[in-house]
């Protein structure tokens, strides 16, 4: 198993993985549309010994109260069913966050299961005065600071690109 940055020839493998993992085409279409519009800030794949894509994470830009603060949204994240429970999602997320940190990004947000993402260092975003546009997401909207002062004086609405509104 190898974890590396996404390259263009990974696109069909990522597409297939997302369709298998989410049981529909929403996330696959999302990644396709983000890629078309140059909105994948960073993507990491996990590949098996034959080079097939078995895991994927993408990060794309978000704004806070309309401002670009070098924040990103993590989505989607998927690992093929037969490879789950081996720490692959953790490695994908950590590699992604490490690189984003090196590139100077300040924070990452995500919407997902708090029990899972809290294990990866995400905190409840509402506690920091941050929310997203979707209703009933107070406990599921999460933030991970990359810069120590990322959350200082930053509050309000975190907006993903419009492609997310079609999920
Ligand atoms: C969620 C998913 C990416 C996890 O992948 P994975 O490679 O099995 O995860 P890891 O093995 O890296 O697990 C990391 C940690 O989270 C825990 N974990 C894994 N799945 C979990 C779940 N569904 N709920 C709570 N904790 C979970 C693991 O026990 C591990 O914690 P530990 O190291 O403290 O034991 C995978 O199940 C998946 O692709 N699901 C379908 C798509 C999906 O729902 N994506 C998430 C969208 S928010």
PDB file of C-alpha atoms and ligand atoms in Angstrom:
ATOM      1  CA  UNK A   1       0.000   0.000   0.000  1.00  0.00           C
ATOM      2  CA  UNK A   2       1.227   3.428  -0.963  1.00  0.00           C
ATOM      3  CA  UNK A   3      -0.082   6.858  -0.010  1.00  0.00           C
ATOM      4  CA  UNK A   4       0.761   9.646  -2.431  1.00  0.00           C
ATOM      5  CA  UNK A   5      -0.537  12.848  -3.966  1.00  0.00           C
ATOM      6  CA  UNK A   6      -3.275  12.419  -6.572  1.00  0.00           C
ATOM      7  CA  UNK A   7      -2.185  12.705 -10.211  1.00  0.00           C
ATOM      8  CA  UNK A   8      -4.413  13.031 -13.315  1.00  0.00           C
ATOM      9  CA  UNK A   9      -4.342   9.335 -14.268  1.00  0.00           C
ATOM     10  CA  UNK A  10      -5.891   8.466 -10.881  1.00  0.00           C
ATOM     11  CA  UNK A  11      -9.198  10.085 -11.876  1.00  0.00           C
ATOM     12  CA  UNK A  12     -11.012   6.915 -13.089  1.00  0.00           C
ATOM     13  CA  UNK A  13      -9.844   4.911 -10.045  1.00  0.00           C
ATOM     14  CA  UNK A  14     -10.978   7.668  -7.670  1.00  0.00           C
ATOM     15  CA  UNK A  15     -14.309   7.887  -9.452  1.00  0.00           C
ATOM     16  CA  UNK A  16     -14.888   4.121  -9.127  1.00  0.00           C
ATOM     17  CA  UNK A  17     -13.829   4.070  -5.465  1.00  0.00           C
ATOM     18  CA  UNK A  18     -16.225   6.893  -4.577  1.00  0.00           C
ATOM     19  CA  UNK A  19     -19.138   5.217  -6.372  1.00  0.00           C
ATOM     20  CA  UNK A  20     -18.440   1.928  -4.534  1.00  0.00           C
ATOM     21  CA  UNK A  21     -17.921   3.574  -1.143  1.00  0.00           C
ATOM     22  CA  UNK A  22     -20.894   5.927  -1.121  1.00  0.00           C
ATOM     23  CA  UNK A  23     -23.332   3.765  -3.093  1.00  0.00           C
ATOM     24  CA  UNK A  24     -24.253   6.552  -5.489  1.00  0.00           C
ATOM     25  CA  UNK A  25     -22.700   9.027  -7.823  1.00  0.00           C
ATOM     26  CA  UNK A  26     -22.906  12.207  -5.687  1.00  0.00           C
ATOM     27  CA  UNK A  27     -19.364  12.220  -4.286  1.00  0.00           C
ATOM     28  CA  UNK A  28     -17.830  10.999  -7.561  1.00  0.00           C
ATOM     29  CA  UNK A  29     -19.567  13.802  -9.423  1.00  0.00           C
ATOM     30  CA  UNK A  30     -18.525  16.302  -6.770  1.00  0.00           C
ATOM     31  CA  UNK A  31     -14.840  15.407  -7.162  1.00  0.00           C
ATOM     32  CA  UNK A  32     -15.144  15.442 -10.938  1.00  0.00           C
ATOM     33  CA  UNK A  33     -16.699  18.923 -10.878  1.00  0.00           C
ATOM     34  CA  UNK A  34     -14.207  20.271  -8.343  1.00  0.00           C
ATOM     35  CA  UNK A  35     -11.341  18.945 -10.444  1.00  0.00           C
ATOM     36  CA  UNK A  36     -12.791  20.450 -13.643  1.00  0.00           C
ATOM     37  CA  UNK A  37     -12.954  23.843 -11.931  1.00  0.00           C
ATOM     38  CA  UNK A  38      -9.457  23.580 -10.438  1.00  0.00           C
ATOM     39  CA  UNK A  39     -10.863  23.456  -6.917  1.00  0.00           C
ATOM     40  CA  UNK A  40      -9.004  20.432  -5.559  1.00  0.00           C
ATOM     41  CA  UNK A  41      -6.454  22.121  -3.334  1.00  0.00           C
ATOM     42  CA  UNK A  42      -4.894  18.750  -2.585  1.00  0.00           C
ATOM     43  CA  UNK A  43      -5.882  15.122  -3.072  1.00  0.00           C
ATOM     44  CA  UNK A  44      -4.201  12.012  -1.699  1.00  0.00           C
ATOM     45  CA  UNK A  45      -4.722   8.442  -2.866  1.00  0.00           C
ATOM     46  CA  UNK A  46      -3.918   5.121  -1.248  1.00  0.00           C
ATOM     47  CA  UNK A  47      -3.041   2.448  -3.808  1.00  0.00           C
ATOM     48  CA  UNK A  48      -2.663  -1.314  -3.529  1.00  0.00           C
ATOM     49  CA  UNK A  49       0.277  -3.343  -4.840  1.00  0.00           C
ATOM     50  CA  UNK A  50      -1.170  -3.262  -8.364  1.00  0.00           C
ATOM     51  CA  UNK A  51      -1.539   0.509  -8.241  1.00  0.00           C
ATOM     52  CA  UNK A  52      -5.333   0.433  -7.919  1.00  0.00           C
ATOM     53  CA  UNK A  53      -6.894   3.271  -5.925  1.00  0.00           C
ATOM     54  CA  UNK A  54      -8.212   1.904  -2.601  1.00  0.00           C
ATOM     55  CA  UNK A  55      -8.451   5.144  -0.643  1.00  0.00           C
ATOM     56  CA  UNK A  56      -8.926   8.821  -1.303  1.00  0.00           C
ATOM     57  CA  UNK A  57      -9.189  12.170   0.444  1.00  0.00           C
ATOM     58  CA  UNK A  58      -9.726  15.585  -1.119  1.00  0.00           C
ATOM     59  CA  UNK A  59      -9.383  19.096   0.243  1.00  0.00           C
ATOM     60  CA  UNK A  60     -10.951  22.125  -1.437  1.00  0.00           C
ATOM     61  CA  UNK A  61     -11.115  25.827  -0.574  1.00  0.00           C
ATOM     62  CA  UNK A  62     -13.652  27.251   1.857  1.00  0.00           C
ATOM     63  CA  UNK A  63     -14.278  30.828   2.926  1.00  0.00           C
ATOM     64  CA  UNK A  64     -15.143  32.119   6.386  1.00  0.00           C
ATOM     65  CA  UNK A  65     -17.682  34.946   6.403  1.00  0.00           C
ATOM     66  CA  UNK A  66     -16.780  35.435   2.747  1.00  0.00           C
ATOM     67  CA  UNK A  67     -13.070  35.820   3.438  1.00  0.00           C
ATOM     68  CA  UNK A  68     -10.299  33.622   2.065  1.00  0.00           C
ATOM     69  CA  UNK A  69      -8.259  32.705   5.093  1.00  0.00           C
ATOM     70  CA  UNK A  70      -6.347  29.762   3.614  1.00  0.00           C
ATOM     71  CA  UNK A  71      -8.853  27.312   5.041  1.00  0.00           C
ATOM     72  CA  UNK A  72      -9.892  24.092   3.301  1.00  0.00           C
ATOM     73  CA  UNK A  73     -12.755  21.626   3.543  1.00  0.00           C
ATOM     74  CA  UNK A  74     -11.987  17.913   3.778  1.00  0.00           C
ATOM     75  CA  UNK A  75     -14.379  15.907   1.567  1.00  0.00           C
ATOM     76  CA  UNK A  76     -14.823  13.302   0.476  1.00  0.00           C
ATOM     77  CA  UNK A  77     -12.876  10.626   2.364  1.00  0.00           C
ATOM     78  CA  UNK A  78     -13.245   6.968   1.454  1.00  0.00           C
ATOM     79  CA  UNK A  79     -11.436   3.662   1.877  1.00  0.00           C
ATOM     80  CA  UNK A  80     -12.452   0.490   0.041  1.00  0.00           C
ATOM     81  CA  UNK A  81     -14.484  -1.804   2.259  1.00  0.00           C
ATOM     82  CA  UNK A  82     -11.990  -4.671   2.319  1.00  0.00           C
ATOM     83  CA  UNK A  83      -9.183  -2.338   3.457  1.00  0.00           C
ATOM     84  CA  UNK A  84     -11.023  -0.597   6.293  1.00  0.00           C
ATOM     85  CA  UNK A  85      -9.910  -0.770   9.919  1.00  0.00           C
ATOM     86  CA  UNK A  86      -6.208  -0.690   9.011  1.00  0.00           C
ATOM     87  CA  UNK A  87      -5.568   2.990   9.614  1.00  0.00           C
ATOM     88  CA  UNK A  88      -5.619   3.946   5.924  1.00  0.00           C
ATOM     89  CA  UNK A  89      -8.115   6.795   6.355  1.00  0.00           C
ATOM     90  CA  UNK A  90      -6.049   8.100   9.251  1.00  0.00           C
ATOM     91  CA  UNK A  91      -2.891   8.053   7.113  1.00  0.00           C
ATOM     92  CA  UNK A  92      -4.642   9.784   4.209  1.00  0.00           C
ATOM     93  CA  UNK A  93      -5.960  12.550   6.463  1.00  0.00           C
ATOM     94  CA  UNK A  94      -2.658  13.018   8.313  1.00  0.00           C
ATOM     95  CA  UNK A  95      -0.616  13.123   5.081  1.00  0.00           C
ATOM     96  CA  UNK A  96      -3.067  15.673   3.702  1.00  0.00           C
ATOM     97  CA  UNK A  97      -3.028  17.856   6.801  1.00  0.00           C
ATOM     98  CA  UNK A  98       0.787  17.668   7.033  1.00  0.00           C
ATOM     99  CA  UNK A  99       1.173  18.878   3.458  1.00  0.00           C
ATOM    100  CA  UNK A 100      -1.422  21.614   3.876  1.00  0.00           C
ATOM    101  CA  UNK A 101       0.395  22.754   6.996  1.00  0.00           C
ATOM    102  CA  UNK A 102       3.676  22.898   5.071  1.00  0.00           C
ATOM    103  CA  UNK A 103       2.012  24.899   2.305  1.00  0.00           C
ATOM    104  CA  UNK A 104       0.788  27.436   4.873  1.00  0.00           C
ATOM    105  CA  UNK A 105      -2.903  26.564   5.100  1.00  0.00           C
ATOM    106  CA  UNK A 106      -4.429  27.611   8.402  1.00  0.00           C
ATOM    107  CA  UNK A 107      -7.290  25.191   9.126  1.00  0.00           C
ATOM    108  CA  UNK A 108      -9.396  22.361   7.733  1.00  0.00           C
ATOM    109  CA  UNK A 109     -13.100  21.803   8.316  1.00  0.00           C
ATOM    110  CA  UNK A 110     -15.221  18.764   7.634  1.00  0.00           C
ATOM    111  CA  UNK A 111     -18.744  17.521   8.031  1.00  0.00           C
ATOM    112  CA  UNK A 112     -18.956  13.984   9.336  1.00  0.00           C
ATOM    113  CA  UNK A 113     -19.142  11.549  12.218  1.00  0.00           C
ATOM    114  CA  UNK A 114     -17.618  13.292  15.271  1.00  0.00           C
ATOM    115  CA  UNK A 115     -16.706   9.915  16.808  1.00  0.00           C
ATOM    116  CA  UNK A 116     -14.503   9.207  13.804  1.00  0.00           C
ATOM    117  CA  UNK A 117     -13.049  12.646  13.119  1.00  0.00           C
ATOM    118  CA  UNK A 118     -12.319  13.461  16.779  1.00  0.00           C
ATOM    119  CA  UNK A 119      -9.869  10.529  16.675  1.00  0.00           C
ATOM    120  CA  UNK A 120      -8.039  12.434  13.933  1.00  0.00           C
ATOM    121  CA  UNK A 121      -7.777  15.664  15.899  1.00  0.00           C
ATOM    122  CA  UNK A 122     -10.897  17.480  14.698  1.00  0.00           C
ATOM    123  CA  UNK A 123     -12.861  19.564  17.193  1.00  0.00           C
ATOM    124  CA  UNK A 124     -16.464  20.661  17.276  1.00  0.00           C
ATOM    125  CA  UNK A 125     -16.642  23.808  15.144  1.00  0.00           C
ATOM    126  CA  UNK A 126     -19.711  25.267  16.864  1.00  0.00           C
ATOM    127  CA  UNK A 127     -17.697  25.563  20.070  1.00  0.00           C
ATOM    128  CA  UNK A 128     -15.482  27.980  18.177  1.00  0.00           C
ATOM    129  CA  UNK A 129     -18.409  29.964  16.793  1.00  0.00           C
ATOM    130  CA  UNK A 130     -18.195  28.376  13.351  1.00  0.00           C
ATOM    131  CA  UNK A 131     -21.065  26.912  11.362  1.00  0.00           C
ATOM    132  CA  UNK A 132     -21.915  25.796   7.858  1.00  0.00           C
ATOM    133  CA  UNK A 133     -25.075  26.365   5.814  1.00  0.00           C
ATOM    134  CA  UNK A 134     -26.653  22.939   6.279  1.00  0.00           C
ATOM    135  CA  UNK A 135     -29.258  22.549   9.035  1.00  0.00           C
ATOM    136  CA  UNK A 136     -28.793  20.265  12.050  1.00  0.00           C
ATOM    137  CA  UNK A 137     -25.023  20.039  11.619  1.00  0.00           C
ATOM    138  CA  UNK A 138     -24.033  21.600  14.919  1.00  0.00           C
ATOM    139  CA  UNK A 139     -22.357  18.447  16.205  1.00  0.00           C
ATOM    140  CA  UNK A 140     -21.171  17.136  12.825  1.00  0.00           C
ATOM    141  CA  UNK A 141     -19.353  20.240  11.610  1.00  0.00           C
ATOM    142  CA  UNK A 142     -15.738  20.002  12.717  1.00  0.00           C
ATOM    143  CA  UNK A 143     -12.523  21.982  12.506  1.00  0.00           C
ATOM    144  CA  UNK A 144      -8.836  21.085  12.686  1.00  0.00           C
ATOM    145  CA  UNK A 145      -6.417  23.963  13.147  1.00  0.00           C
ATOM    146  CA  UNK A 146      -3.145  23.810  11.256  1.00  0.00           C
ATOM    147  CA  UNK A 147      -1.777  27.153  12.456  1.00  0.00           C
ATOM    148  CA  UNK A 148      -1.863  27.729  16.226  1.00  0.00           C
ATOM    149  CA  UNK A 149      -3.686  31.030  15.880  1.00  0.00           C
ATOM    150  CA  UNK A 150      -6.033  29.910  13.085  1.00  0.00           C
ATOM    151  CA  UNK A 151      -9.164  30.295  15.194  1.00  0.00           C
ATOM    152  CA  UNK A 152      -8.257  33.577  16.881  1.00  0.00           C
ATOM    153  CA  UNK A 153     -10.887  36.162  16.055  1.00  0.00           C
ATOM    154  CA  UNK A 154     -12.430  33.926  13.375  1.00  0.00           C
ATOM    155  CA  UNK A 155     -16.131  33.140  13.677  1.00  0.00           C
ATOM    156  CA  UNK A 156     -19.155  32.762  11.479  1.00  0.00           C
ATOM    157  CA  UNK A 157     -20.271  30.985   8.336  1.00  0.00           C
ATOM    158  CA  UNK A 158     -17.890  28.617   6.567  1.00  0.00           C
ATOM    159  CA  UNK A 159     -18.837  28.232   2.916  1.00  0.00           C
ATOM    160  CA  UNK A 160     -17.751  25.438   0.592  1.00  0.00           C
ATOM    161  CA  UNK A 161     -17.784  25.877  -3.179  1.00  0.00           C
ATOM    162  CA  UNK A 162     -21.217  25.786  -4.794  1.00  0.00           C
ATOM    163  CA  UNK A 163     -20.609  22.229  -6.064  1.00  0.00           C
ATOM    164  CA  UNK A 164     -21.291  21.005  -2.524  1.00  0.00           C
ATOM    165  CA  UNK A 165     -24.827  22.346  -2.667  1.00  0.00           C
ATOM    166  CA  UNK A 166     -25.653  19.726  -5.289  1.00  0.00           C
ATOM    167  CA  UNK A 167     -24.673  16.735  -3.130  1.00  0.00           C
TER     168      UNK A 167
HETATM  169  C1  LIG B   1     -14.947   6.235   7.238  1.00  0.00           C
HETATM  170  C2  LIG B   1     -13.843   5.457   6.517  1.00  0.00           C
HETATM  171  C3  LIG B   1     -13.124   6.408   5.550  1.00  0.00           C
HETATM  172  C4  LIG B   1     -12.827   4.951   7.566  1.00  0.00           C
HETATM  173  O1  LIG B   1     -11.736   4.346   6.894  1.00  0.00           O
HETATM  174  P1  LIG B   1     -10.709   3.360   7.660  1.00  0.00           P
HETATM  175  O2  LIG B   1      -9.478   3.239   6.816  1.00  0.00           O
HETATM  176  O3  LIG B   1     -11.405   2.122   8.057  1.00  0.00           O
HETATM  177  O4  LIG B   1     -10.393   4.215   8.972  1.00  0.00           O
HETATM  178  P2  LIG B   1      -9.112   4.001   9.907  1.00  0.00           P
HETATM  179  O5  LIG B   1      -8.790   2.542   9.970  1.00  0.00           O
HETATM  180  O6  LIG B   1      -8.014   4.907   9.482  1.00  0.00           O
HETATM  181  O7  LIG B   1      -9.663   4.483  11.299  1.00  0.00           O
HETATM  182  C5  LIG B   1      -9.141   5.611  11.996  1.00  0.00           C
HETATM  183  C6  LIG B   1      -9.763   5.643  13.360  1.00  0.00           C
HETATM  184  O8  LIG B   1     -11.194   5.825  13.275  1.00  0.00           O
HETATM  185  C7  LIG B   1     -11.876   4.712  13.856  1.00  0.00           C
HETATM  186  N1  LIG B   1     -13.020   4.454  12.982  1.00  0.00           N
HETATM  187  C8  LIG B   1     -13.029   3.889  11.759  1.00  0.00           C
HETATM  188  N2  LIG B   1     -14.285   3.859  11.258  1.00  0.00           N
HETATM  189  C9  LIG B   1     -15.088   4.455  12.187  1.00  0.00           C
HETATM  190  C10 LIG B   1     -16.475   4.734  12.257  1.00  0.00           C
HETATM  191  N3  LIG B   1     -17.310   4.430  11.263  1.00  0.00           N
HETATM  192  N4  LIG B   1     -16.944   5.326  13.395  1.00  0.00           N
HETATM  193  C11 LIG B   1     -16.116   5.662  14.414  1.00  0.00           C
HETATM  194  N5  LIG B   1     -14.778   5.426  14.388  1.00  0.00           N
HETATM  195  C12 LIG B   1     -14.275   4.826  13.306  1.00  0.00           C
HETATM  196  C13 LIG B   1     -10.868   3.604  13.878  1.00  0.00           C
HETATM  197  O9  LIG B   1     -11.148   2.696  14.922  1.00  0.00           O
HETATM  198  C14 LIG B   1      -9.587   4.361  14.124  1.00  0.00           C
HETATM  199  O10 LIG B   1      -9.490   4.774  15.479  1.00  0.00           O
HETATM  200  P3  LIG B   1      -8.361   4.200  16.447  1.00  0.00           P
HETATM  201  O11 LIG B   1      -7.081   4.314  15.698  1.00  0.00           O
HETATM  202  O12 LIG B   1      -8.480   5.070  17.635  1.00  0.00           O
HETATM  203  O13 LIG B   1      -8.781   2.786  16.648  1.00  0.00           O
HETATM  204  C15 LIG B   1     -14.403   4.241   5.751  1.00  0.00           C
HETATM  205  O14 LIG B   1     -15.180   3.479   6.641  1.00  0.00           O
HETATM  206  C16 LIG B   1     -15.261   4.605   4.551  1.00  0.00           C
HETATM  207  O15 LIG B   1     -14.753   4.825   3.442  1.00  0.00           O
HETATM  208  N6  LIG B   1     -16.616   4.647   4.729  1.00  0.00           N
HETATM  209  C17 LIG B   1     -17.544   4.948   3.620  1.00  0.00           C
HETATM  210  C18 LIG B   1     -17.429   6.377   3.160  1.00  0.00           C
HETATM  211  C19 LIG B   1     -17.615   7.356   4.307  1.00  0.00           C
HETATM  212  O16 LIG B   1     -18.567   7.248   5.082  1.00  0.00           O
HETATM  213  N7  LIG B   1     -16.687   8.339   4.401  1.00  0.00           N
HETATM  214  C20 LIG B   1     -16.689   9.327   5.484  1.00  0.00           C
HETATM  215  C21 LIG B   1     -17.488  10.489   5.064  1.00  0.00           C
HETATM  216  S1  LIG B   1     -17.580  11.672   6.393  1.00  0.00           S
END
